Coordinates of C-alpha atoms and ligand atoms in Angstrom, one line a residue:
M1 CA -148.2 -47.9 -50.9
K2 CA -150.4 -47.1 -48.0
Y3 CA -147.4 -47.1 -45.8
L4 CA -145.6 -44.7 -48.2
W5 CA -148.5 -42.3 -48.1
T6 CA -148.7 -42.4 -44.4
Q7 CA -145.0 -41.6 -44.3
I8 CA -145.4 -38.7 -46.8
I9 CA -148.3 -37.3 -44.8
A10 CA -146.3 -37.6 -41.6
V11 CA -143.3 -35.9 -43.1
S12 CA -145.3 -33.1 -44.6
L13 CA -147.2 -32.6 -41.3
F14 CA -143.8 -32.4 -39.5
I15 CA -142.5 -29.9 -42.1
S16 CA -145.7 -27.8 -41.8
A17 CA -145.4 -27.9 -38.0
L18 CA -141.9 -26.6 -38.3
V19 CA -143.0 -23.9 -40.7
T20 CA -145.9 -22.9 -38.4
L21 CA -143.6 -22.8 -35.4
N22 CA -141.2 -20.7 -37.4
C23 CA -144.1 -18.4 -38.4
V24 CA -145.2 -18.0 -34.8
A25 CA -141.7 -17.1 -33.8
Q26 CA -141.4 -14.6 -36.6
E27 CA -144.8 -13.2 -35.8
K28 CA -143.7 -12.7 -32.2
N29 CA -140.6 -10.9 -33.3
N30 CA -142.2 -8.9 -36.0
V31 CA -142.6 -5.9 -34.0
L32 CA -144.8 -3.0 -34.9
I33 CA -142.8 0.1 -34.3
S34 CA -145.1 2.7 -35.8
S35 CA -148.0 2.4 -38.1
K36 CA -145.6 2.9 -41.0
E37 CA -142.8 0.6 -40.2
T38 CA -142.3 -3.1 -39.2
I39 CA -138.9 -4.5 -38.3
T40 CA -137.8 -8.0 -37.7
V41 CA -135.6 -8.7 -34.7
D42 CA -133.3 -11.6 -34.1
S43 CA -134.9 -13.2 -31.0
T44 CA -131.6 -14.0 -29.4
Q45 CA -130.6 -10.4 -29.5
Y46 CA -134.0 -9.0 -28.6
Y47 CA -133.7 -6.6 -25.6
K48 CA -130.1 -7.7 -25.1
E49 CA -128.1 -4.5 -26.0
P50 CA -125.6 -3.3 -23.5
F51 CA -127.3 -1.7 -20.5
R52 CA -130.7 -2.9 -21.6
P53 CA -133.0 -3.4 -18.5
Q54 CA -134.2 -7.0 -18.3
F55 CA -137.1 -6.5 -16.0
H56 CA -138.1 -2.9 -16.2
F57 CA -140.2 -1.4 -18.9
S58 CA -138.3 0.3 -21.7
P59 CA -139.4 1.1 -25.3
E60 CA -138.3 -1.2 -28.0
K61 CA -136.4 1.6 -29.6
K62 CA -136.0 5.4 -29.5
W63 CA -136.6 8.0 -26.9
M64 CA -139.0 7.7 -23.9
N65 CA -139.7 10.0 -20.9
D66 CA -142.7 10.4 -18.6
P67 CA -145.3 7.7 -17.9
N68 CA -148.7 8.9 -19.1
G69 CA -152.3 7.8 -19.0
M70 CA -151.8 4.9 -16.5
L71 CA -155.1 3.2 -16.3
Y72 CA -156.4 -0.3 -15.4
Y73 CA -159.5 -1.6 -17.3
K74 CA -160.9 -5.1 -17.6
G75 CA -157.8 -7.0 -16.5
T76 CA -155.3 -4.8 -18.5
Y77 CA -152.9 -2.2 -17.2
H78 CA -152.3 0.5 -19.8
L79 CA -149.1 2.4 -19.8
F80 CA -148.8 5.3 -22.2
Y81 CA -145.6 7.3 -22.3
Q82 CA -143.9 10.3 -23.7
Y83 CA -142.3 9.0 -26.9
Y84 CA -140.3 10.3 -29.8
P85 CA -140.2 7.5 -32.5
E86 CA -137.5 9.1 -34.7
D87 CA -134.5 9.5 -32.4
I88 CA -133.0 8.6 -29.0
V89 CA -133.2 12.2 -27.9
W90 CA -136.3 14.2 -27.0
G91 CA -138.3 15.5 -30.0
P92 CA -141.9 16.0 -31.1
M93 CA -143.8 14.2 -28.5
H94 CA -146.2 11.3 -29.1
W95 CA -147.9 8.9 -26.7
G96 CA -146.4 5.5 -26.9
H97 CA -148.5 2.6 -25.6
A98 CA -147.9 -0.7 -23.9
T99 CA -150.2 -3.1 -22.0
S100 CA -149.8 -5.7 -19.3
S101 CA -151.9 -8.1 -17.3
D102 CA -149.4 -8.3 -14.4
L103 CA -147.4 -5.0 -14.5
M104 CA -144.3 -7.1 -15.2
H105 CA -144.6 -8.4 -18.7
W106 CA -145.5 -5.8 -21.3
Q107 CA -146.9 -5.9 -24.9
H108 CA -146.0 -3.1 -27.1
Q109 CA -149.0 -1.4 -28.8
K110 CA -149.3 1.0 -31.7
I111 CA -148.5 4.6 -31.0
A112 CA -151.6 6.1 -29.4
L113 CA -151.4 9.8 -30.1
Y114 CA -149.5 11.7 -32.8
P115 CA -148.8 15.4 -32.8
D116 CA -151.3 17.5 -34.8
E117 CA -151.8 21.2 -35.7
L118 CA -152.5 22.1 -32.1
G119 CA -149.1 20.8 -31.0
Y120 CA -146.9 18.1 -29.6
I121 CA -148.6 15.7 -27.2
F122 CA -147.1 16.3 -23.8
S123 CA -147.9 14.5 -20.5
G124 CA -151.3 13.7 -19.2
S125 CA -153.6 11.0 -17.9
A126 CA -156.5 8.7 -18.9
V127 CA -159.8 7.4 -17.4
M128 CA -162.6 5.1 -18.4
D129 CA -165.7 7.2 -18.7
V130 CA -167.8 4.2 -17.6
N131 CA -171.1 6.2 -17.5
N132 CA -170.4 8.0 -20.8
T133 CA -170.7 11.4 -19.1
S134 CA -168.8 12.9 -22.1
G135 CA -171.3 11.5 -24.6
L136 CA -168.3 10.4 -26.7
G137 CA -169.2 6.8 -26.6
T138 CA -172.3 4.9 -25.5
K139 CA -173.3 3.4 -22.1
E140 CA -172.7 -0.1 -23.7
N141 CA -169.4 0.9 -25.1
P142 CA -168.0 3.7 -22.9
P143 CA -165.0 5.8 -24.1
M144 CA -161.5 5.6 -22.8
I145 CA -160.5 9.3 -22.4
A146 CA -157.0 10.8 -22.5
I147 CA -156.5 14.3 -21.3
F148 CA -153.0 15.7 -22.2
T149 CA -151.1 18.9 -22.8
Y150 CA -150.8 20.3 -26.3
H151 CA -147.5 22.1 -26.8
N152 CA -147.6 24.4 -29.8
M153 CA -144.1 24.7 -31.3
E154 CA -145.2 27.4 -33.7
F155 CA -146.3 29.6 -30.8
E156 CA -143.1 28.8 -28.9
K157 CA -141.0 29.8 -31.9
A158 CA -143.1 33.0 -32.4
G159 CA -142.4 33.9 -28.7
K160 CA -146.1 33.6 -27.8
I161 CA -146.5 32.8 -24.1
N162 CA -149.7 30.7 -24.4
M163 CA -148.2 27.7 -26.2
Q164 CA -149.6 25.1 -23.7
T165 CA -153.3 24.1 -23.6
Q166 CA -155.1 20.9 -22.6
G167 CA -156.5 18.6 -25.2
L168 CA -158.7 15.4 -25.1
A169 CA -158.7 12.3 -27.2
Y170 CA -161.0 9.2 -26.9
S171 CA -160.9 5.6 -27.8
L172 CA -163.9 3.3 -28.3
D173 CA -161.8 0.1 -28.6
E174 CA -160.0 0.1 -25.2
G175 CA -157.1 2.2 -26.3
Q176 CA -156.3 0.6 -29.7
T177 CA -157.3 3.5 -31.9
W178 CA -157.8 7.2 -30.8
K179 CA -159.7 10.2 -32.1
K180 CA -158.9 13.7 -31.0
Y181 CA -161.9 15.6 -29.7
E182 CA -163.1 18.1 -32.4
A183 CA -163.5 21.1 -30.0
N184 CA -159.9 20.9 -28.6
P185 CA -158.4 22.5 -26.6
I186 CA -160.7 21.8 -23.7
I187 CA -158.8 24.0 -21.3
N188 CA -157.4 27.1 -22.9
N189 CA -154.6 29.3 -21.8
T190 CA -154.0 33.0 -22.4
T191 CA -151.4 33.9 -19.8
L192 CA -149.1 31.1 -18.7
R193 CA -145.9 29.8 -20.1
D194 CA -145.9 26.6 -18.1
F195 CA -149.4 25.1 -18.0
R196 CA -149.4 21.4 -18.3
D197 CA -149.6 17.7 -17.3
P198 CA -153.2 17.2 -16.4
K199 CA -154.1 14.3 -14.1
V200 CA -157.8 13.5 -14.3
F201 CA -159.7 11.1 -11.9
W202 CA -163.2 10.3 -10.7
N203 CA -163.8 11.6 -7.1
E204 CA -166.0 9.1 -5.4
D205 CA -166.6 11.5 -2.4
T206 CA -168.0 14.3 -4.5
K207 CA -169.2 12.1 -7.4
T208 CA -167.6 14.4 -9.9
W209 CA -164.5 14.5 -12.2
N210 CA -161.4 16.2 -10.8
L211 CA -158.4 17.4 -12.7
V212 CA -155.1 18.8 -11.3
L213 CA -152.5 20.4 -13.5
V214 CA -149.5 22.6 -12.9
A215 CA -149.3 26.3 -13.7
G216 CA -145.7 27.5 -13.3
D217 CA -145.1 27.5 -9.6
R218 CA -148.4 26.1 -8.4
A219 CA -151.0 23.4 -8.9
Q220 CA -154.6 24.2 -10.1
F221 CA -157.6 22.1 -9.3
Y222 CA -160.6 21.8 -11.6
T223 CA -164.0 20.1 -11.6
S224 CA -166.2 18.8 -14.4
S225 CA -169.4 16.7 -14.8
N226 CA -168.6 15.5 -18.3
L227 CA -164.8 15.6 -18.8
L228 CA -165.2 18.2 -21.6
H229 CA -166.0 21.5 -19.7
W230 CA -163.8 22.3 -16.7
K231 CA -164.1 24.8 -14.0
L232 CA -161.0 26.2 -12.2
E233 CA -161.7 25.9 -8.4
S234 CA -158.5 26.7 -6.6
E235 CA -154.7 26.8 -6.6
F236 CA -152.1 25.5 -4.3
G237 CA -148.4 25.7 -3.7
Q238 CA -147.0 29.1 -4.5
N239 CA -145.6 29.3 -1.0
N240 CA -145.3 25.5 -0.3
G241 CA -142.6 23.0 -0.8
A242 CA -139.6 23.2 -3.1
H243 CA -139.4 25.8 -5.9
G244 CA -135.9 25.3 -7.3
G245 CA -137.5 24.8 -10.8
V246 CA -140.8 24.7 -12.5
W247 CA -143.6 22.4 -11.2
E248 CA -144.5 19.4 -13.4
C249 CA -146.6 16.2 -13.5
P250 CA -148.9 16.5 -10.5
D251 CA -151.1 13.7 -9.1
L252 CA -153.7 13.7 -6.3
F253 CA -155.2 10.7 -4.5
K254 CA -156.4 9.5 -1.2
L255 CA -154.6 7.0 1.1
K256 CA -155.4 5.5 4.4
T257 CA -152.7 5.5 7.1
E258 CA -151.6 2.0 7.9
N259 CA -151.8 2.3 11.7
N260 CA -155.0 4.3 12.5
Q261 CA -157.0 4.1 9.3
E262 CA -157.1 7.9 8.9
E263 CA -157.6 9.1 5.3
K264 CA -155.4 11.8 3.9
W265 CA -154.9 13.2 0.4
V266 CA -151.5 13.0 -1.2
L267 CA -150.4 15.6 -3.8
L268 CA -147.4 14.6 -5.9
V269 CA -145.5 17.4 -7.8
S270 CA -142.4 16.8 -9.8
I271 CA -139.9 19.6 -10.0
N272 CA -137.0 20.4 -12.4
P273 CA -134.4 21.5 -11.4
G274 CA -134.4 21.7 -7.6
A275 CA -133.9 18.1 -6.5
P276 CA -131.9 17.6 -3.3
N277 CA -129.1 15.9 -5.2
G278 CA -129.4 17.9 -8.4
G279 CA -131.8 18.1 -11.4
S280 CA -135.2 16.5 -11.3
A281 CA -137.2 14.8 -8.5
T282 CA -140.7 14.4 -7.1
Q283 CA -142.0 16.0 -3.9
Y284 CA -145.2 15.3 -2.1
F285 CA -147.6 17.0 0.2
I286 CA -150.0 15.3 2.7
G287 CA -153.2 17.2 3.3
D288 CA -157.0 17.3 2.7
F289 CA -159.0 17.8 -0.4
D290 CA -162.7 18.6 -0.4
G291 CA -163.2 18.2 -4.1
K292 CA -162.2 21.8 -4.8
T293 CA -159.4 22.9 -2.5
F294 CA -156.3 21.2 -1.2
T295 CA -155.0 22.3 2.2
T296 CA -152.1 21.1 4.3
S297 CA -150.2 22.0 7.5
Q298 CA -147.0 20.4 6.1
K299 CA -144.0 22.7 6.6
D300 CA -141.1 20.7 5.3
T301 CA -140.3 19.5 1.8
K302 CA -140.8 15.7 1.4
W303 CA -139.5 13.6 -1.5
V304 CA -141.1 10.5 -3.0
D305 CA -137.7 9.0 -3.8
N306 CA -134.3 10.2 -2.7
G307 CA -132.2 9.0 -5.6
T308 CA -131.4 11.0 -8.7
D309 CA -133.4 9.0 -11.2
N310 CA -137.1 8.8 -10.5
Y311 CA -139.0 11.6 -12.2
A312 CA -142.5 12.6 -13.4
G313 CA -143.9 9.6 -11.5
V314 CA -147.7 9.3 -11.2
T315 CA -150.2 6.6 -10.2
Y316 CA -152.7 4.3 -11.9
N317 CA -156.4 5.1 -12.1
D318 CA -158.9 2.4 -11.2
T319 CA -156.7 -0.4 -10.0
P320 CA -158.2 -3.5 -8.6
N321 CA -158.8 -3.2 -4.8
G322 CA -157.9 0.5 -5.0
E323 CA -154.2 -0.3 -4.7
R324 CA -152.2 2.9 -5.4
I325 CA -149.6 1.9 -7.9
F326 CA -146.9 4.4 -8.9
M327 CA -144.3 4.4 -11.8
G328 CA -141.7 7.0 -12.6
W329 CA -139.4 7.7 -15.4
M330 CA -136.0 6.4 -14.4
S331 CA -133.9 9.4 -15.4
N332 CA -133.0 13.0 -14.7
W333 CA -133.2 15.9 -17.1
N334 CA -129.6 16.8 -16.2
Y335 CA -128.3 14.0 -18.3
A336 CA -131.3 12.1 -19.7
R337 CA -130.2 12.8 -23.3
N338 CA -126.6 11.7 -22.8
T339 CA -126.8 8.2 -21.2
P340 CA -124.7 5.6 -23.0
T341 CA -127.4 3.5 -24.6
T342 CA -127.6 2.9 -28.3
N343 CA -131.0 2.4 -30.0
W344 CA -133.3 3.3 -27.1
R345 CA -133.2 5.6 -24.2
S346 CA -134.7 5.3 -20.7
A347 CA -136.8 2.9 -18.6
M348 CA -139.5 3.2 -16.0
T349 CA -139.0 2.4 -12.3
L350 CA -140.5 -0.9 -11.1
P351 CA -144.2 -0.4 -10.5
R352 CA -144.5 0.4 -6.7
T353 CA -147.3 0.3 -4.2
L354 CA -147.7 3.5 -2.2
S355 CA -148.8 3.5 1.4
L356 CA -149.0 6.1 4.1
S357 CA -147.6 5.6 7.6
T358 CA -146.9 7.9 10.6
I359 CA -143.4 8.1 12.1
K360 CA -142.6 10.4 15.0
G361 CA -146.1 11.9 14.6
D362 CA -145.6 12.8 11.0
Y363 CA -146.9 11.4 7.7
V364 CA -144.6 9.4 5.5
L365 CA -145.3 8.2 2.0
Q366 CA -143.8 4.8 1.6
S367 CA -143.2 2.9 -1.7
K368 CA -142.1 -0.6 -2.4
P369 CA -142.2 -2.9 -5.5
V370 CA -145.6 -4.3 -6.3
A371 CA -146.3 -7.9 -4.9
Q372 CA -146.2 -9.3 -8.5
F373 CA -142.4 -8.6 -8.6
D374 CA -141.9 -11.6 -6.2
Q375 CA -143.0 -13.9 -9.0
Q376 CA -139.9 -12.9 -10.9
L377 CA -137.4 -14.1 -8.3
T378 CA -135.4 -17.3 -7.8
T379 CA -133.2 -17.7 -4.8
A380 CA -129.5 -18.1 -5.6
F381 CA -128.1 -17.8 -2.0
S382 CA -129.4 -17.4 1.5
K383 CA -127.8 -17.4 4.9
E384 CA -129.3 -16.8 8.4
K385 CA -126.5 -14.8 9.9
I386 CA -123.3 -13.0 8.7
E387 CA -121.2 -11.4 11.4
I388 CA -119.0 -8.5 10.5
K389 CA -116.4 -7.7 13.2
K390 CA -115.7 -4.0 13.8
G391 CA -113.6 -2.6 11.0
S392 CA -113.7 -5.8 8.9
E393 CA -115.5 -6.9 5.7
K394 CA -117.1 -10.0 4.2
T395 CA -117.3 -10.5 0.5
L396 CA -120.0 -12.4 -1.4
N397 CA -119.3 -13.5 -5.0
Y398 CA -122.1 -13.9 -7.4
S399 CA -121.9 -13.9 -11.2
N400 CA -124.7 -11.5 -11.9
F401 CA -125.5 -8.9 -9.3
N402 CA -126.6 -6.9 -12.4
Q403 CA -129.9 -8.7 -12.4
S404 CA -130.6 -9.4 -8.8
Q405 CA -132.4 -8.6 -5.6
I406 CA -130.5 -8.6 -2.3
Q407 CA -132.5 -8.5 0.9
F408 CA -131.4 -8.6 4.6
K409 CA -131.9 -7.1 8.0
A410 CA -129.0 -5.2 9.6
A411 CA -128.6 -3.7 13.0
N412 CA -129.2 0.1 13.0
K413 CA -125.4 0.7 13.0
N414 CA -122.9 1.8 10.4
L415 CA -122.9 -0.3 7.2
K416 CA -121.1 0.0 3.9
L417 CA -122.0 -2.1 0.8
V418 CA -119.6 -2.1 -2.2
F419 CA -120.6 -3.7 -5.5
S420 CA -117.7 -4.2 -7.8
N421 CA -116.4 -6.2 -10.8
E422 CA -113.2 -7.4 -12.4
V423 CA -112.5 -4.0 -14.1
N424 CA -112.6 -2.1 -10.8
D425 CA -116.0 -0.4 -11.2
S426 CA -117.5 0.1 -7.8
L427 CA -120.8 1.3 -6.5
V428 CA -120.8 2.3 -2.8
L429 CA -123.8 2.5 -0.5
N430 CA -123.1 3.8 2.9
Y431 CA -125.4 4.1 6.0
D432 CA -124.0 6.4 8.7
A433 CA -125.9 5.7 11.9
Q434 CA -124.5 8.6 13.8
K435 CA -125.1 11.3 11.2
Q436 CA -128.4 9.5 10.3
Q437 CA -127.7 9.6 6.6
F438 CA -127.6 7.3 3.6
S439 CA -125.4 7.9 0.6
I440 CA -124.8 6.5 -2.8
D441 CA -121.5 7.0 -4.5
R442 CA -121.6 6.1 -8.2
R443 CA -118.5 8.2 -9.1
Q444 CA -116.6 5.0 -10.1
S445 CA -119.6 2.8 -10.9
G446 CA -118.8 2.3 -14.6
K447 CA -119.4 4.7 -17.4
V448 CA -120.0 8.1 -15.8
N449 CA -118.3 10.7 -18.1
F450 CA -121.0 11.1 -20.6
E451 CA -122.3 14.1 -18.7
K452 CA -120.5 16.0 -15.9
S453 CA -123.3 16.0 -13.4
F454 CA -123.8 12.2 -13.6
G455 CA -120.8 11.1 -11.6
E456 CA -119.8 14.4 -10.0
K457 CA -120.6 13.8 -6.4
I458 CA -121.8 11.5 -3.7
H459 CA -125.6 11.6 -3.3
T460 CA -126.5 12.0 0.4
T461 CA -129.9 11.9 2.1
P462 CA -130.8 12.5 5.8
T463 CA -132.6 9.5 7.2
P464 CA -134.1 10.6 10.5
N465 CA -137.1 8.2 10.0
L466 CA -135.0 5.1 10.4
I467 CA -135.8 4.7 14.1
S468 CA -136.1 0.9 14.4
K469 CA -133.4 -1.2 16.1
S470 CA -132.7 -3.0 12.8
I471 CA -133.2 -1.9 9.2
D472 CA -134.6 -3.9 6.4
F473 CA -132.6 -3.5 3.2
Q474 CA -134.1 -4.4 -0.2
I475 CA -131.8 -3.7 -3.1
I476 CA -132.7 -4.4 -6.7
L477 CA -130.2 -4.1 -9.6
D478 CA -131.1 -4.3 -13.3
W479 CA -128.4 -3.8 -16.0
S480 CA -128.5 0.0 -15.7
S481 CA -130.3 0.8 -12.5
I482 CA -130.3 0.3 -8.8
E483 CA -133.4 0.7 -6.6
I484 CA -133.0 0.6 -2.8
F485 CA -135.9 0.4 -0.3
L486 CA -135.1 0.9 3.4
N487 CA -137.7 -0.4 6.0
G488 CA -140.3 -1.2 3.4
G489 CA -139.9 2.0 1.5
V490 CA -139.7 4.6 4.4
Y491 CA -136.8 5.7 2.2
S492 CA -136.4 4.7 -1.4
F493 CA -133.5 5.5 -3.8
T494 CA -133.5 5.0 -7.5
E495 CA -130.3 5.7 -9.6
Q496 CA -129.0 4.8 -13.0
I497 CA -125.6 3.1 -13.3
F498 CA -123.7 1.9 -16.3
P499 CA -121.1 -0.7 -15.2
N500 CA -118.6 -1.7 -17.8
Q501 CA -119.1 -5.3 -16.7
P502 CA -121.6 -7.0 -14.4
Y503 CA -120.9 -6.5 -10.7
T504 CA -119.7 -9.9 -9.4
K505 CA -118.7 -9.0 -5.8
L506 CA -120.6 -7.5 -2.8
S507 CA -118.4 -6.5 0.0
I508 CA -120.2 -5.8 3.3
Q509 CA -118.2 -3.6 5.7
S510 CA -118.7 -1.9 9.0
I511 CA -116.8 0.2 11.5
D512 CA -119.1 -1.3 14.2
N513 CA -119.7 -4.9 15.1
Q514 CA -122.5 -5.6 12.6
E515 CA -124.9 -8.5 12.2
I516 CA -126.6 -9.2 8.9
K517 CA -129.6 -11.5 9.3
N518 CA -131.6 -13.5 6.7
I519 CA -129.6 -12.4 3.7
N520 CA -131.2 -13.6 0.5
I521 CA -129.7 -13.0 -3.0
Q522 CA -132.2 -13.7 -5.8
S523 CA -131.9 -13.6 -9.6
V524 CA -134.6 -11.8 -11.4
K525 CA -136.2 -13.3 -14.5
D526 CA -136.1 -11.5 -17.9
I527 CA -139.5 -10.1 -18.9
W528 CA -138.9 -9.8 -22.6
Ligands
LIG1 C1 -141.6 16.2 -17.5 C2 -142.1 17.0 -18.7 C3 -143.5 17.4 -18.7 C4 -143.9 17.5 -20.1 C5 -143.1 16.4 -20.7 C6 -142.7 16.7 -22.1 O1 -140.5 15.4 -17.7 O2 -141.2 18.1 -18.9 O3 -143.7 18.6 -17.9 O4 -145.3 17.4 -20.3 O5 -142.0 16.2 -19.9 O6 -142.1 15.6 -22.7

């Protein structure tokens, strides 16, 4: 009898363990999409749709554009983003929200900000008001503050020019729930059509809050002691940099140069249209900022990324060790609404560390994937040396270039790399050492016909700053993107691709005698 009871207890414990396991699994896959709706996802299919990035952030479903409110607080990286929860095209903007402890694995959170009577919630930024300067929290429980643009659709429809103002919202539970500030808007607008995308930050030099936003063809700089009342101090840019389109999503921060420890301020400004290879891109200015005014002697236009798909990128506030971490929206307004994905649209770039170097006496903003990315890699193939005889090619076969990193060093000579698959899709990267230019040809890379401008032409970038005898290549492919970093990010290129099948071949070609050293092909782990 005793034995029977032991057996019954053991069996029921086993069953309850199974049930618990099952519940945990279900809980994990019971994903909160909005406060109104919960859907259950089959875990084997979760984040496995065609073209779904496996190690870049993308929303669980529906439309996403710019990263917003990027902030680190108490071990958590917050990522907010422009989000439309009803469709896979742009619509009334909300702020979506995700969190991460390592910038690689993300937990989806509830939608943070919903549109209200003042308008849609456009791009903006967030800070921790640690000393409660705003008075919206307490010293013991300081508020997290988001400052964003209100876009008033009623005003737009009525033809009123002043449809964009800046609003504030605060959270007393580390971003879980939000309240709009009752005296919104905090920065009003009477005259400007384009007046948006505030980036707020604490300026340690002047011990005050700063805010930079864009006003049509220029940036405006503000100061405040309490995050609520802002004073316009100066403007910059009407006669500087690229002006092929309206200015958007500015950012301003200090960086030390790597070689001589000089400190400079970096101003990022996105622009749409007007990018070198069409549509949207982000330019930067290196200069000085005294807390009120930004000045620069820079004459040329400089680009953060030379590919077609890195837009509206800004950096994290308050990172550990002051590391400057950047993320951009991996798309381009030329075709963002038309890309061939089904239930979601768009992803972010990999998070990247920014640094400042000087090359040929000029400042260069470099970007490369954050160190945490290395944890995601497993080596599949490596070889110390591959020689390419003049006019010949070597081919590497690998079952899944679509989720890989390829790294090597090549002589600073001509080099062509062709990724291809069984159905004749091909993606061609070409470095021309004589012309000093790098090009990406995605015209035959897979699905390209969803919008004319996507696969229309080869994208070419002058590369005069590749002055070393050999060039370091770092190439990262996810299922619908390629990111290329030359010489540790002296040049970076981000482009979307939609191959019909995974690329399985990499052909390395040269019209010179080329030598490839320390080639390493690694698979990248799924993050979802
Ligand atoms: C940039 C942008 C911002 C704006 C947001 C709206 O992509 O146009 O200027 O705040 O998107 O979603």
